[in-house]
Protein backbone atom coordinates (compact mmCIF):
# COMPACT_ATOMS: atom_id res chain seq x y z
CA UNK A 1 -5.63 -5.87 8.87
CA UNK A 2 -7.48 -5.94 5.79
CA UNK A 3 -11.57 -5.56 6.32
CA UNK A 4 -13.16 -9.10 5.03
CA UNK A 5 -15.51 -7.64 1.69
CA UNK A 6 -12.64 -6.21 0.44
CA UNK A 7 -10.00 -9.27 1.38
CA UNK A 8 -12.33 -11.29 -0.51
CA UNK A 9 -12.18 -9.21 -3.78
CA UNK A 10 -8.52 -9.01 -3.78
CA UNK A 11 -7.10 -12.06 -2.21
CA UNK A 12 -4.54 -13.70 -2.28
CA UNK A 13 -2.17 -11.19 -0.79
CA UNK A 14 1.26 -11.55 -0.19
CA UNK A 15 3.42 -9.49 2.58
CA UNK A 16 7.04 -9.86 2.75
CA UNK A 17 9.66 -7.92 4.66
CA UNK A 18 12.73 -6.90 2.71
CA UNK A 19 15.91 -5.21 3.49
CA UNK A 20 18.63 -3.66 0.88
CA UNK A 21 20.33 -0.47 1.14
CA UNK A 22 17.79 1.78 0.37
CA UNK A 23 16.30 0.35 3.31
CA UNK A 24 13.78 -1.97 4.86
CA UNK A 25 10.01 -2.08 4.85
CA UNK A 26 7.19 -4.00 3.94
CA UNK A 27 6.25 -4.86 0.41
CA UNK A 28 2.37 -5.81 -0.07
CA UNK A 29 1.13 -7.13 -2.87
CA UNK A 30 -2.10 -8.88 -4.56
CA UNK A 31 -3.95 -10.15 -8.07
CA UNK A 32 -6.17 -7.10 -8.03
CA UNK A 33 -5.32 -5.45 -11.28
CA UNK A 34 -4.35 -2.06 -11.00
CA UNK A 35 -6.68 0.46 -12.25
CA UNK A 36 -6.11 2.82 -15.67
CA UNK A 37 -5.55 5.57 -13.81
CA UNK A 38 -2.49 3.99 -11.60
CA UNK A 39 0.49 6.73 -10.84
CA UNK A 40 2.72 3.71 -11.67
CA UNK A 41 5.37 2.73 -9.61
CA UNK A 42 6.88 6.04 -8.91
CA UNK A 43 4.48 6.82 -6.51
CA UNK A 44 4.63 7.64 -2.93
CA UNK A 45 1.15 7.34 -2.16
């Protein structure tokens, strides 16, 4: 559930559901560019 002001600044958004052997989870995604200050995609936030 996403609230509607901020769906509409970062649609589209994609959800899939992936499995591999570390695991399986959901991976969410948009358009929205990430900000300057982004911990990259080592973080566990």
């Amino acid at each position: 559930m996403v609230e509607k002001d901020f769906y509409e600044r970062i649609k589209p958004i994609k959800v899939d559901y992936i499995e591999s052997v570390l695991g399986a989870g959901f991976s969410i995604s948009s358009n929205m560019p990430k900000p300057a200050t982004s911990c990259g995609s080592s973080c566990s936030c």
